[in-house]
CSV table of C-alpha atoms and ligand atoms in Angstrom, one decimal:
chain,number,residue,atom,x,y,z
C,1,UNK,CA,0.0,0.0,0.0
C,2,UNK,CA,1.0,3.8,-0.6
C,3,UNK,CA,-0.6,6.7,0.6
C,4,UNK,CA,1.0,10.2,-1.3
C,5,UNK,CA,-0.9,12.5,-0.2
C,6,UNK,CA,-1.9,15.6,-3.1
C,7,UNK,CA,-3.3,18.0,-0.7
C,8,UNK,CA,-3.5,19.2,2.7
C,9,UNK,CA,-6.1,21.5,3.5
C,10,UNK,CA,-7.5,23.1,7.3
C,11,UNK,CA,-10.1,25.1,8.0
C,12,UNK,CA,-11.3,26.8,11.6
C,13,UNK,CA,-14.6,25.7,12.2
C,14,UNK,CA,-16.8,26.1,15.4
C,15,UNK,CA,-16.6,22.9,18.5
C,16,UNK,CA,-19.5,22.2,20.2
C,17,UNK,CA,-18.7,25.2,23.0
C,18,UNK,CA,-18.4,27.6,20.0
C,19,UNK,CA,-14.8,27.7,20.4
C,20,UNK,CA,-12.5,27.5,17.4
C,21,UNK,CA,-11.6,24.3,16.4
C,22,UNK,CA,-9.8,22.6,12.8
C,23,UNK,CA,-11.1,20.7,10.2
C,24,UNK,CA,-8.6,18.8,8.0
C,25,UNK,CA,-9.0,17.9,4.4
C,26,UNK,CA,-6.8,15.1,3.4
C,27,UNK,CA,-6.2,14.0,-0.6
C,28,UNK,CA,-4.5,11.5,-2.0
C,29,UNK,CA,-3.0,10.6,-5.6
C,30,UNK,CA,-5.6,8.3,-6.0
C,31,UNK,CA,-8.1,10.7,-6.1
C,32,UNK,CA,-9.0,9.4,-2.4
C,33,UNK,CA,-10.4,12.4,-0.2
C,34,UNK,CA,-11.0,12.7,3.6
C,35,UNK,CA,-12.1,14.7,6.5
C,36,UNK,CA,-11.1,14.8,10.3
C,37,UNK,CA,-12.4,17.0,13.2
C,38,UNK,CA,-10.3,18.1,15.7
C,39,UNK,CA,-11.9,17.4,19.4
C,40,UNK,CA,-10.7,19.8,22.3
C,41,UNK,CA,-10.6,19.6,26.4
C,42,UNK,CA,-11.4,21.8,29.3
C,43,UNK,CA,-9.9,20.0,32.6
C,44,UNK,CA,-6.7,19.1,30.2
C,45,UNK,CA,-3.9,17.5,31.7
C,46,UNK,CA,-0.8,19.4,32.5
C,47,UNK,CA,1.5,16.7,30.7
C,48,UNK,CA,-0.7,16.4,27.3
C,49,UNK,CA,0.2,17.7,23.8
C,50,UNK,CA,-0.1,21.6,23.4
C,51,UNK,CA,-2.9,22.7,21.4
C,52,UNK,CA,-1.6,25.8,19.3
C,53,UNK,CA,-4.4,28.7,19.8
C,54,UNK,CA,-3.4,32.1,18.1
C,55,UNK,CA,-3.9,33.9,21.6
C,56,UNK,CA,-5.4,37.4,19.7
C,57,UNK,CA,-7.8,38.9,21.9
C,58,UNK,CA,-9.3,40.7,19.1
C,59,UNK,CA,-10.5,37.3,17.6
C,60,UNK,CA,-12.3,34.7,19.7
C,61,UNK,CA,-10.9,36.0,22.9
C,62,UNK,CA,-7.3,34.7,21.9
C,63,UNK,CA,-8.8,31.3,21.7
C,64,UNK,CA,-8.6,31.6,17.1
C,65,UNK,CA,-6.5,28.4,16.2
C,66,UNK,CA,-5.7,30.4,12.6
C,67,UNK,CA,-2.0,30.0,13.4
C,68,UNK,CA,-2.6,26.3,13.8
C,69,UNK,CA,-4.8,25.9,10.5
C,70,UNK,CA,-1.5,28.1,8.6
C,71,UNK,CA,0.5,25.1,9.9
C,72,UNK,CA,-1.4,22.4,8.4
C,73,UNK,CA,-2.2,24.3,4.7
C,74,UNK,CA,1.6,25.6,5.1
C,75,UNK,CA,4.3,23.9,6.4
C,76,UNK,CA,2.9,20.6,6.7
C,77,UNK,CA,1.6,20.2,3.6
C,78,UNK,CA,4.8,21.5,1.9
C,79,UNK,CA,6.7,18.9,4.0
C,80,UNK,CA,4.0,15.9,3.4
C,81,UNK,CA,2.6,16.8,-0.2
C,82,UNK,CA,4.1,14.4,-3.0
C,83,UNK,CA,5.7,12.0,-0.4
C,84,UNK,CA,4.9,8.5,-0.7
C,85,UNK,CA,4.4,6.4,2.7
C,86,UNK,CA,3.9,3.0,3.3
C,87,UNK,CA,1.2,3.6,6.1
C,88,UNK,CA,-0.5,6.4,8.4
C,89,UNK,CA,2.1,5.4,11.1
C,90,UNK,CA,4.7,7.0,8.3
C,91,UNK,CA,2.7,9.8,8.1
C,92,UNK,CA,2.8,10.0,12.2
C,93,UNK,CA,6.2,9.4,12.5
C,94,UNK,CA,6.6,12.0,9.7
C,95,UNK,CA,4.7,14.9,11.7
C,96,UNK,CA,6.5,13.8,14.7
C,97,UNK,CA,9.7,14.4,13.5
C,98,UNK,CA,9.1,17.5,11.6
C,99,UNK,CA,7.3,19.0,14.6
C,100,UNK,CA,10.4,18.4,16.5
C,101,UNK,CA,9.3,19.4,20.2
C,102,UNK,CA,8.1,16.8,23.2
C,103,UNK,CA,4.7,18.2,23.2
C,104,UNK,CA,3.9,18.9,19.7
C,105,UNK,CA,3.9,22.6,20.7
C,106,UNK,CA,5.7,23.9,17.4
C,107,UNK,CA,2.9,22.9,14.8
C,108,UNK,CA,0.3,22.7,17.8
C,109,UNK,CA,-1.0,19.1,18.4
C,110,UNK,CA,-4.4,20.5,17.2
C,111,UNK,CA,-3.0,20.6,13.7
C,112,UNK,CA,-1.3,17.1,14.1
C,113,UNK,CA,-4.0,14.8,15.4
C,114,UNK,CA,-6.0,16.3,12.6
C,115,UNK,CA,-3.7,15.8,9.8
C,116,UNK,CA,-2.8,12.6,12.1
C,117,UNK,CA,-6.9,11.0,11.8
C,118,UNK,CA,-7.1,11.9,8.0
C,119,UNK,CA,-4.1,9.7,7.6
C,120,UNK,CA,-6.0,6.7,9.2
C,121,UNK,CA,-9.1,7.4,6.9
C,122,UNK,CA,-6.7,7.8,3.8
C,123,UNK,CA,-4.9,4.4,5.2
C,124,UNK,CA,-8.7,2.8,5.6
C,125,UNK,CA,-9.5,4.0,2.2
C,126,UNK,CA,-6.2,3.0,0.3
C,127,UNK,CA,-7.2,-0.5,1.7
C,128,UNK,CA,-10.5,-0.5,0.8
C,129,UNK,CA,-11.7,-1.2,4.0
C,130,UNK,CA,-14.1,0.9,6.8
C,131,UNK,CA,-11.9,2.7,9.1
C,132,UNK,CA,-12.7,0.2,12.4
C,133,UNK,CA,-11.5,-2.5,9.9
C,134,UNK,CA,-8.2,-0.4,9.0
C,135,UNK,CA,-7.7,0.1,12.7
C,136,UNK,CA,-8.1,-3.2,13.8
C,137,UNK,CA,-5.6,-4.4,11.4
C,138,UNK,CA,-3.3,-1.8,12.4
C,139,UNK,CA,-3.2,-2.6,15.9
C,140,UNK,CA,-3.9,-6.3,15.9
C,141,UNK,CA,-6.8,-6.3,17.8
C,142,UNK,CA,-10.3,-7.8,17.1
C,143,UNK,CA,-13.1,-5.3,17.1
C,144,UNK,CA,-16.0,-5.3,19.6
C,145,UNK,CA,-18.4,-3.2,20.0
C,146,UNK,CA,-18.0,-1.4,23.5
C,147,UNK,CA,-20.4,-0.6,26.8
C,148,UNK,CA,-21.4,3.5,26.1
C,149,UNK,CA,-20.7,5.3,29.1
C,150,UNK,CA,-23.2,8.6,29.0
C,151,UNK,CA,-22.6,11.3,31.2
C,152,UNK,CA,-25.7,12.5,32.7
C,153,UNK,CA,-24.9,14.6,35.2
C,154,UNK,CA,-22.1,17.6,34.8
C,155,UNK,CA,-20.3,19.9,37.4
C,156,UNK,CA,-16.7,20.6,37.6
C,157,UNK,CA,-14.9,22.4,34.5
C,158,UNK,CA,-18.1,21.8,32.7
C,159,UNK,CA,-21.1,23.1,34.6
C,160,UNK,CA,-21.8,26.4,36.2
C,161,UNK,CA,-22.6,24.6,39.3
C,162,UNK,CA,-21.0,24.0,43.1
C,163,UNK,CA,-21.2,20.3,42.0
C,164,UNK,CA,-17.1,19.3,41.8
C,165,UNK,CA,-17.3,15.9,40.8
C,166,UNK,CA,-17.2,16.4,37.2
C,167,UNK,CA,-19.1,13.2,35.1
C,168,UNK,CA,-22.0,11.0,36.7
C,169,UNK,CA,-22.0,8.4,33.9
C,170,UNK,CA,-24.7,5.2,33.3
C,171,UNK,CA,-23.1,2.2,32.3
C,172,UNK,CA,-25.5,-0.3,31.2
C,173,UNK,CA,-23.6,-3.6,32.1
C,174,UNK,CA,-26.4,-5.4,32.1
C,175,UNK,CA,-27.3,-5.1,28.9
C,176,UNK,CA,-27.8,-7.8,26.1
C,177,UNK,CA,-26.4,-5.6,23.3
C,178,UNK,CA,-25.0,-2.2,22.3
C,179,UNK,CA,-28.7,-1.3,21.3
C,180,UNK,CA,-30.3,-2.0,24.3
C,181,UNK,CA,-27.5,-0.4,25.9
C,182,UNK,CA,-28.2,3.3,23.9
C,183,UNK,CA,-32.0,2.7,25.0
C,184,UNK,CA,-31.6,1.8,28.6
C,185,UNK,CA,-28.7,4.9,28.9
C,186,UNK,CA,-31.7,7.3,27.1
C,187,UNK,CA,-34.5,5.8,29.2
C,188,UNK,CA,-32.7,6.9,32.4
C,189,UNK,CA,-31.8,10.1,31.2
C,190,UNK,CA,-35.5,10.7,30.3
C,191,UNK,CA,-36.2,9.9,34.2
C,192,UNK,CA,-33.6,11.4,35.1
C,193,UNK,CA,-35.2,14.8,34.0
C,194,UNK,CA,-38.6,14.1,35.3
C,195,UNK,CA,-37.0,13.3,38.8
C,196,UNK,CA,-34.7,16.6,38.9
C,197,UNK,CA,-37.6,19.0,37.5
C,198,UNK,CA,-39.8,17.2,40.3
C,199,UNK,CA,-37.4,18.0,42.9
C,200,UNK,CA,-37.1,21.4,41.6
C,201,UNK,CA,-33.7,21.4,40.2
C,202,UNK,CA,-32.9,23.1,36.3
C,203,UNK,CA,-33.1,21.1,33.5
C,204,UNK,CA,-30.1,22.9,31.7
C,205,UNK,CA,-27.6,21.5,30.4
C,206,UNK,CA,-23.6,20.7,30.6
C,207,UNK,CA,-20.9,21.0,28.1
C,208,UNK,CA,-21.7,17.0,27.7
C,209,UNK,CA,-25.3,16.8,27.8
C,210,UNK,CA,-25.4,16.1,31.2
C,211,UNK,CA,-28.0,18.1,32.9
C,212,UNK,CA,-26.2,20.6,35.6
C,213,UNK,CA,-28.6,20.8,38.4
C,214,UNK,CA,-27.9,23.3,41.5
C,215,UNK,CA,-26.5,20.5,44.0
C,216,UNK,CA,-22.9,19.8,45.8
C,217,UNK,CA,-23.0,16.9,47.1
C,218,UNK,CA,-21.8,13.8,45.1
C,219,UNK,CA,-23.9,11.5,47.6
C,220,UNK,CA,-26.9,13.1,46.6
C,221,UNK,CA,-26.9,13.0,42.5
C,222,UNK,CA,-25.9,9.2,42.5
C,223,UNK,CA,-29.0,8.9,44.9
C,224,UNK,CA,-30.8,10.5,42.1
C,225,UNK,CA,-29.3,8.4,39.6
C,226,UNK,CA,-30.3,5.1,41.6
C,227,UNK,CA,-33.6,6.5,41.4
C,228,UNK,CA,-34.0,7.2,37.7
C,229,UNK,CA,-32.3,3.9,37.1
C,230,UNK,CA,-34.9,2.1,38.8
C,231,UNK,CA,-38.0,4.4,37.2
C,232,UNK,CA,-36.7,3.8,34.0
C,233,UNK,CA,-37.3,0.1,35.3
C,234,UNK,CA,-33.9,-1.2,35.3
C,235,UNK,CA,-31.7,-2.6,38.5
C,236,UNK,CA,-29.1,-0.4,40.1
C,237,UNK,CA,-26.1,-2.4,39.7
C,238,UNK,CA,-23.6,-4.3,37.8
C,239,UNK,CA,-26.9,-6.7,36.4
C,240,UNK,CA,-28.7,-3.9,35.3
C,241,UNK,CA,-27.4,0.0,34.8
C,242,UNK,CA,-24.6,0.0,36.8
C,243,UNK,CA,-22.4,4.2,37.5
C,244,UNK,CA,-18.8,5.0,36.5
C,245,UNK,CA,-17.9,8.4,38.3
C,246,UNK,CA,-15.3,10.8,36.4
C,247,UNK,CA,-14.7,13.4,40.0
C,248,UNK,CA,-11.7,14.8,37.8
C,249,UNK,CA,-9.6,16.0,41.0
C,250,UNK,CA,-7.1,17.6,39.3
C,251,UNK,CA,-9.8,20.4,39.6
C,252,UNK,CA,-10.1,20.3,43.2
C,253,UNK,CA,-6.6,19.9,44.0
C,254,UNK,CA,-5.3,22.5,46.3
C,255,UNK,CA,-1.2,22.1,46.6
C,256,UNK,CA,-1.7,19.3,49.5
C,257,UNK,CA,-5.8,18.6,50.0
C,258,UNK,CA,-8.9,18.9,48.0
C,259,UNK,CA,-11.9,20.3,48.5
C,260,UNK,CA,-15.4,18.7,48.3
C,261,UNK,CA,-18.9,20.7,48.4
C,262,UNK,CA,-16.6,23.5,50.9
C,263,UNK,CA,-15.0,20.3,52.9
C,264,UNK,CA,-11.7,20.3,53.3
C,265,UNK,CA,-10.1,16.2,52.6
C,266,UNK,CA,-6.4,14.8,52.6
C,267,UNK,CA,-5.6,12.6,49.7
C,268,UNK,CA,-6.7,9.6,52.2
C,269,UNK,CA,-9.9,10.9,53.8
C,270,UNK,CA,-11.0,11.3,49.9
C,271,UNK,CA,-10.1,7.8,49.1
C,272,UNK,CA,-12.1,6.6,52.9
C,273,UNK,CA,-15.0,8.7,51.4
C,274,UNK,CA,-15.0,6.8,47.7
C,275,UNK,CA,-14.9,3.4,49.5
C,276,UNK,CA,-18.1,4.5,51.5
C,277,UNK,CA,-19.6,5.5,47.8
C,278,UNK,CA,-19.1,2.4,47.0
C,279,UNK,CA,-20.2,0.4,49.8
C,280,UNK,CA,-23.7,2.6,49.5
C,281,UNK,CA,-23.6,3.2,45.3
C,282,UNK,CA,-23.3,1.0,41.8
C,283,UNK,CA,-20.3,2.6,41.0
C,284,UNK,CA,-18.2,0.3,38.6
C,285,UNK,CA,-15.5,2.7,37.6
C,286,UNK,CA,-13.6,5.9,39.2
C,287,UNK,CA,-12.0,8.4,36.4
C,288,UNK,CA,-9.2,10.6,38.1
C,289,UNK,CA,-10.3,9.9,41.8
C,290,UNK,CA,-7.2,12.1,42.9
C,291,UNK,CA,-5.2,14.6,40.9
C,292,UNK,CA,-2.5,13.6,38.8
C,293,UNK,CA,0.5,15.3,40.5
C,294,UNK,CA,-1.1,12.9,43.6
C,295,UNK,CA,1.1,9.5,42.4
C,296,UNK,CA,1.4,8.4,46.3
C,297,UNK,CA,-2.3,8.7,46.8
C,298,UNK,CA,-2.9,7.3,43.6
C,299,UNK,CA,-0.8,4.2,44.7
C,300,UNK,CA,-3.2,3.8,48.0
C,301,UNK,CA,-6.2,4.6,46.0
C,302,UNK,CA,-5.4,1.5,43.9
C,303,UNK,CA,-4.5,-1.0,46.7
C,304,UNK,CA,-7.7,-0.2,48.4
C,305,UNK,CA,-10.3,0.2,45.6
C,306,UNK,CA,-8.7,-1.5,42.6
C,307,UNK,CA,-9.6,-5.1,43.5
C,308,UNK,CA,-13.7,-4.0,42.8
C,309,UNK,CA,-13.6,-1.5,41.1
C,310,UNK,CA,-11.7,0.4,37.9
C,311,UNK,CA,-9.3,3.1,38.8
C,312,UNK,CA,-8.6,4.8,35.9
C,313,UNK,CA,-6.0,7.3,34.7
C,314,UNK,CA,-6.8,10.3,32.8
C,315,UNK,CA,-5.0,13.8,33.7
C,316,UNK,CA,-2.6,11.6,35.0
C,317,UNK,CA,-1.7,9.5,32.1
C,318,UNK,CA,-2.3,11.8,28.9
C,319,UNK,CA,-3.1,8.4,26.9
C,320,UNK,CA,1.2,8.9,26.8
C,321,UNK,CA,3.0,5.6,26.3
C,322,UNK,CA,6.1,6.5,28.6
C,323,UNK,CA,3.8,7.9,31.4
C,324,UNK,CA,1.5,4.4,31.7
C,325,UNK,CA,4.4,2.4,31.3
C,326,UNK,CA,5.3,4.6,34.6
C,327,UNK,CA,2.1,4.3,36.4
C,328,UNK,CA,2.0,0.3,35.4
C,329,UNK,CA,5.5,-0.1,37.1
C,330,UNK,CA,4.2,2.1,40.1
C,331,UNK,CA,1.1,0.3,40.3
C,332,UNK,CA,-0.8,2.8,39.4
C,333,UNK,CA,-4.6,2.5,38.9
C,334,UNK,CA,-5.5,-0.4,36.4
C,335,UNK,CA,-7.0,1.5,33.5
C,336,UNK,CA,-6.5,4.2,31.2
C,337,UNK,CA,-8.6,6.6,29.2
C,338,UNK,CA,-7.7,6.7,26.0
C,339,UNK,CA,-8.1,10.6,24.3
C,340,UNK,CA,-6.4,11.3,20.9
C,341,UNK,CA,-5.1,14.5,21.1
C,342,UNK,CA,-3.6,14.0,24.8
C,343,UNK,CA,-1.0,12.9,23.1
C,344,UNK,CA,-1.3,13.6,19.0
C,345,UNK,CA,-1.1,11.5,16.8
C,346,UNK,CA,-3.4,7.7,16.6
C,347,UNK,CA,-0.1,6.2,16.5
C,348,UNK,CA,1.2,7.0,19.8
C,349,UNK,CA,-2.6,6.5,20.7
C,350,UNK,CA,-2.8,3.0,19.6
C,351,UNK,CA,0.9,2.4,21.1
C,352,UNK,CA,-0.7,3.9,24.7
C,353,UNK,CA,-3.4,1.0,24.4
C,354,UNK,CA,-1.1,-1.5,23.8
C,355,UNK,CA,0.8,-0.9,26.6
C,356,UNK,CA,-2.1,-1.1,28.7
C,357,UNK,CA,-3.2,-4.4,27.6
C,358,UNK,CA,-0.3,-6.2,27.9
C,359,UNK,CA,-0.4,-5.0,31.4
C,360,UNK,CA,-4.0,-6.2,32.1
C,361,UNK,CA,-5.2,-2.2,32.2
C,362,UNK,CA,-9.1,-1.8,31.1
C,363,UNK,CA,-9.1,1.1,28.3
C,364,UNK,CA,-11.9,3.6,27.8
C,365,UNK,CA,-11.9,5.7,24.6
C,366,UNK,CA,-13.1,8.7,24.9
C,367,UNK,CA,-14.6,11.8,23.2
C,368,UNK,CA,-13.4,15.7,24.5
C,369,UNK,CA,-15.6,18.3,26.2
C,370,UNK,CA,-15.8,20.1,23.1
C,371,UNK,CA,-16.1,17.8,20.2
C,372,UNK,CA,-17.2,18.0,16.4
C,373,UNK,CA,-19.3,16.1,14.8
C,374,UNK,CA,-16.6,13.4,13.5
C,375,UNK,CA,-17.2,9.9,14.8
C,376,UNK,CA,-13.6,9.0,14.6
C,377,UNK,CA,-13.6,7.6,18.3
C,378,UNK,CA,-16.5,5.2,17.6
C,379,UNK,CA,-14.5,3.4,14.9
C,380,UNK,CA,-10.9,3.5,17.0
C,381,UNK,CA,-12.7,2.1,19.9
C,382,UNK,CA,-14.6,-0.9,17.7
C,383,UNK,CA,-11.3,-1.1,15.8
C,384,UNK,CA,-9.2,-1.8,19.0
C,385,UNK,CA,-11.5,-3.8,21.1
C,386,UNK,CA,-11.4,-1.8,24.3
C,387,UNK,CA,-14.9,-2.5,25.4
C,388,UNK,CA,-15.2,0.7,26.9
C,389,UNK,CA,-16.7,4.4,24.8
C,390,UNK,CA,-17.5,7.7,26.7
C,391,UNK,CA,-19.1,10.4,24.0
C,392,UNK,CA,-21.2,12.1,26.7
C,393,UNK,CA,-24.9,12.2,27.3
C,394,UNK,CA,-27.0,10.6,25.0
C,395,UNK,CA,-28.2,14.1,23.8
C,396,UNK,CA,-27.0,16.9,21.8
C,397,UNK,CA,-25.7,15.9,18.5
C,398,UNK,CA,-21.7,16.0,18.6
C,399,UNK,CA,-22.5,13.2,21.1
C,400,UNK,CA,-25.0,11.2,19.7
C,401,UNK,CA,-23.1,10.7,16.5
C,402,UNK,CA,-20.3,8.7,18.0
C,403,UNK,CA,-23.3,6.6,19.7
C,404,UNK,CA,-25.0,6.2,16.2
C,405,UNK,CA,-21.8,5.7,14.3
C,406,UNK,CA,-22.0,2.6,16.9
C,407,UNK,CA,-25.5,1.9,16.3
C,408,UNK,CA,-25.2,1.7,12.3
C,409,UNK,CA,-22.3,-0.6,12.8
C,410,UNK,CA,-23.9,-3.1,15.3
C,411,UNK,CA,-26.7,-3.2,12.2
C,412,UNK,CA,-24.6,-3.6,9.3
C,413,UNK,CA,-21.8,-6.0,11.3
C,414,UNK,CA,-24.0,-8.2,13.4
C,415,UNK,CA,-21.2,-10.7,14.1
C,416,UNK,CA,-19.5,-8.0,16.4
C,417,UNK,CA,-19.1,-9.2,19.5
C,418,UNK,CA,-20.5,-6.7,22.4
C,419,UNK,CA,-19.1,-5.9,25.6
C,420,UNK,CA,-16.4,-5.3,27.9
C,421,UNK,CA,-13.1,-6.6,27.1
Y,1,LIG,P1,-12.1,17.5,29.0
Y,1,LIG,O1,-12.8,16.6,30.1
Y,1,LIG,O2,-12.4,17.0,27.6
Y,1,LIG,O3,-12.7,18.8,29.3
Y,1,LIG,O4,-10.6,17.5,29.3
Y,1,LIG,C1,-13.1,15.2,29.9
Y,1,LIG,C2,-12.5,14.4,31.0
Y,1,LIG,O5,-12.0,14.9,32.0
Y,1,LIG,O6,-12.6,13.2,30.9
Y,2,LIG,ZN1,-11.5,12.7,32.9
């Protein structure tokens, strides 16, 4: 197979927060022509790949990523344009080098994951096959459909509320099939509603299409959550709809304690306080429990919790290949979310989820607080088998079409197994 690509092409276009974002227009020789969306956080790690944003107050409040899109239509394409590679990993390994910095900070690793996922779909295309299908081959995995994860409620970085934990997610376990699954997670959001407008809360919405009520305490949303779960007629728990918590502590981290709903915690009275949510709640899964410059408590965390329940990495692992291969050594939680642009390009991304499963770490692919329409992160996470997708609420449409890119493929590829890994 060759890929030369004929033309690079970015454009800014709007994310789902109305902040400026890229979308990449890839060609190749062959007349082949593709399209990525570049995906964008709010509680970012410290260690991930630097987005370039054009800082201009004048345009977008400094938050214009026109330098960024001069990068890809410039520079990159003059470098990449007429080149023949064997692969999308040549194309990585092309940016990488030309990029030159740790973090991607020259060209911006907004420009490079996008010319980075246009690579994959050329790759998919040049071998006639759908991009899951390209991906599985790549990394050797066999595809699966995963278990959605939908964020229902939303405080933290992404909510105006005094709620800190950040993501309240349903995770329908129990489920027979990636369909069901969709249903049961928009059945409970559905009751969800009713229950909070009964109680008297707002209705509005998070950056994720989670709904953002006016509470604090953590305790009392996952009692909510029971409660829709079981309204929506489904059982609370690992047999039924079962809760994975994102708290995303980085954000509540103060230099040596955090702080909860105005209550000051050490490392280890926070950790004492998610074993009691767990003794009382369905939680199946805790996203950055404690910040990520917390590695001792992280350590604890993991002795105490990680036999029952998934202790997973985000801030503190960057989906960076080095980093996990730290944190498995360290012992470390025992999964890892899995975000393209933490780290740049889908082949460091891929490498990232290697790492973890030759270690026995669970993976979670995930979408960004401010997202595009592109459904790339459906097809990686079919494509690699992790088992595991978080895209949000099922509502609001950049979203829902990473959970309908799943739904189309469970009906046109009923032979692909369903579940957890
Ligand atoms: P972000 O948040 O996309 O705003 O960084 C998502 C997460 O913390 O998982
Ligand atoms: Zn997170």
């Amino acid at each position: 197979m060759t890929l030369r690509i004929s033309e690079l092409h970015a454009v800014e276009i709007l994310d789902s927060r109305a902040r400026p974002t890229l979308a990449v227009t890839l060609a190749t020789a062959d007349g082949t022509r593709v399209r990525a969306g570049v995906p964008s956080g709010a509680s970012t790690g410290s260690r991930e790949a630097v987005e370039l944003r054009d800082g201009d107050p004048a345009r977008f409040g400094g938050q214009g990523v026109s330098r960024a899109v001069a990068q890809v239509s410039g520079e990159i394409a003059e470098a990449l344009a007429g080149r023949d590679f064997g692969s999308a990993a040549d194309v990585d390994a092309a940016l990488i080098e030309l990029d030159g910095t740790p973090t991607k900070s020259r060209l911006g690793a907004n420009a490079i994951i996008g010319v980075s996922m246009a690579a994959a779909r050329a790759e998919a295309a040049a071998r006639g096959a759908e991009l899951w299908e390209s991906l599985s081959a790549v990394a050797h995995t066999p595809p699966r459909l995963p278990v959605p994860h939908f964020n229902v409620v939303n405080g933290g970085a992404h909510a105006a509320n005094a709620l800190d934990f950040q993501e309240f997610m349903l995770a329908p376990l129990g489920a027979p099939g990636l369909a069901e699954a969709v249903r049961a997670g928009a059945e409970v959001y559905g009751r969800l509603k009713a229950r909070l407008a009964a109680a008297g809360h707002a209705t509005g919405l998070g950056d994720e299409g989670g709904f953002a009520p006016a509470i604090d305490s953590p305790e009392e949303v996952l009692g909510l959550l029971v409660e829709a779960i079981e309204d929506a007629g489904y059982t609370a728990g690992r047999e039924g709809v079962a809760i994975a918590l994102d708290p995303a502590a980085s954000e509540f981290w103060h230099e040596d304690h955090y702080v909860v709903a105005g209550e000051r915690l050490s490392s280890d009275e926070l950790i004492d306080r998610y074993e009691e949510i767990v003794g009382r709640f369905p939680v199946r899964s805790i996203e950055d429990g404690l910040a990520e410059g917390d590695w001792d408590g992280w350590v604890r965390l993991t002795a105490r919790l990680g036999e029952e329940v998934q202790i997973m990495g985000d801030d503190i692992f960057v989906t960076n290949p080095a980093i996990i291969t730290e944190a498995i050594d360290r012992k470390v939680g025992n999964s890892a979310l899995i975000k393209v642009n933490q780290i740049g390009t889908v082949t460091e991304t891929l490498e990232a989820m290697r790492i973890c499963r030759d270690a026995g770490y669970t993976r979670m692919v995930s979408h960004r607080s401010g997202e595009t329409e592109d459904t790339f992160i459906a097809d990686l996470v079919v494509g690699t088998g992790a088992g595991q997708l978080k895209s949000g609420a099922p509502a609001r449409g950049e979203r829902v079409a990473k959970y309908n890119r799943l739904l189309e493929l469970a009906d046109i590829q009923p032979e692909l197994p369903y579940g957890l890994a």
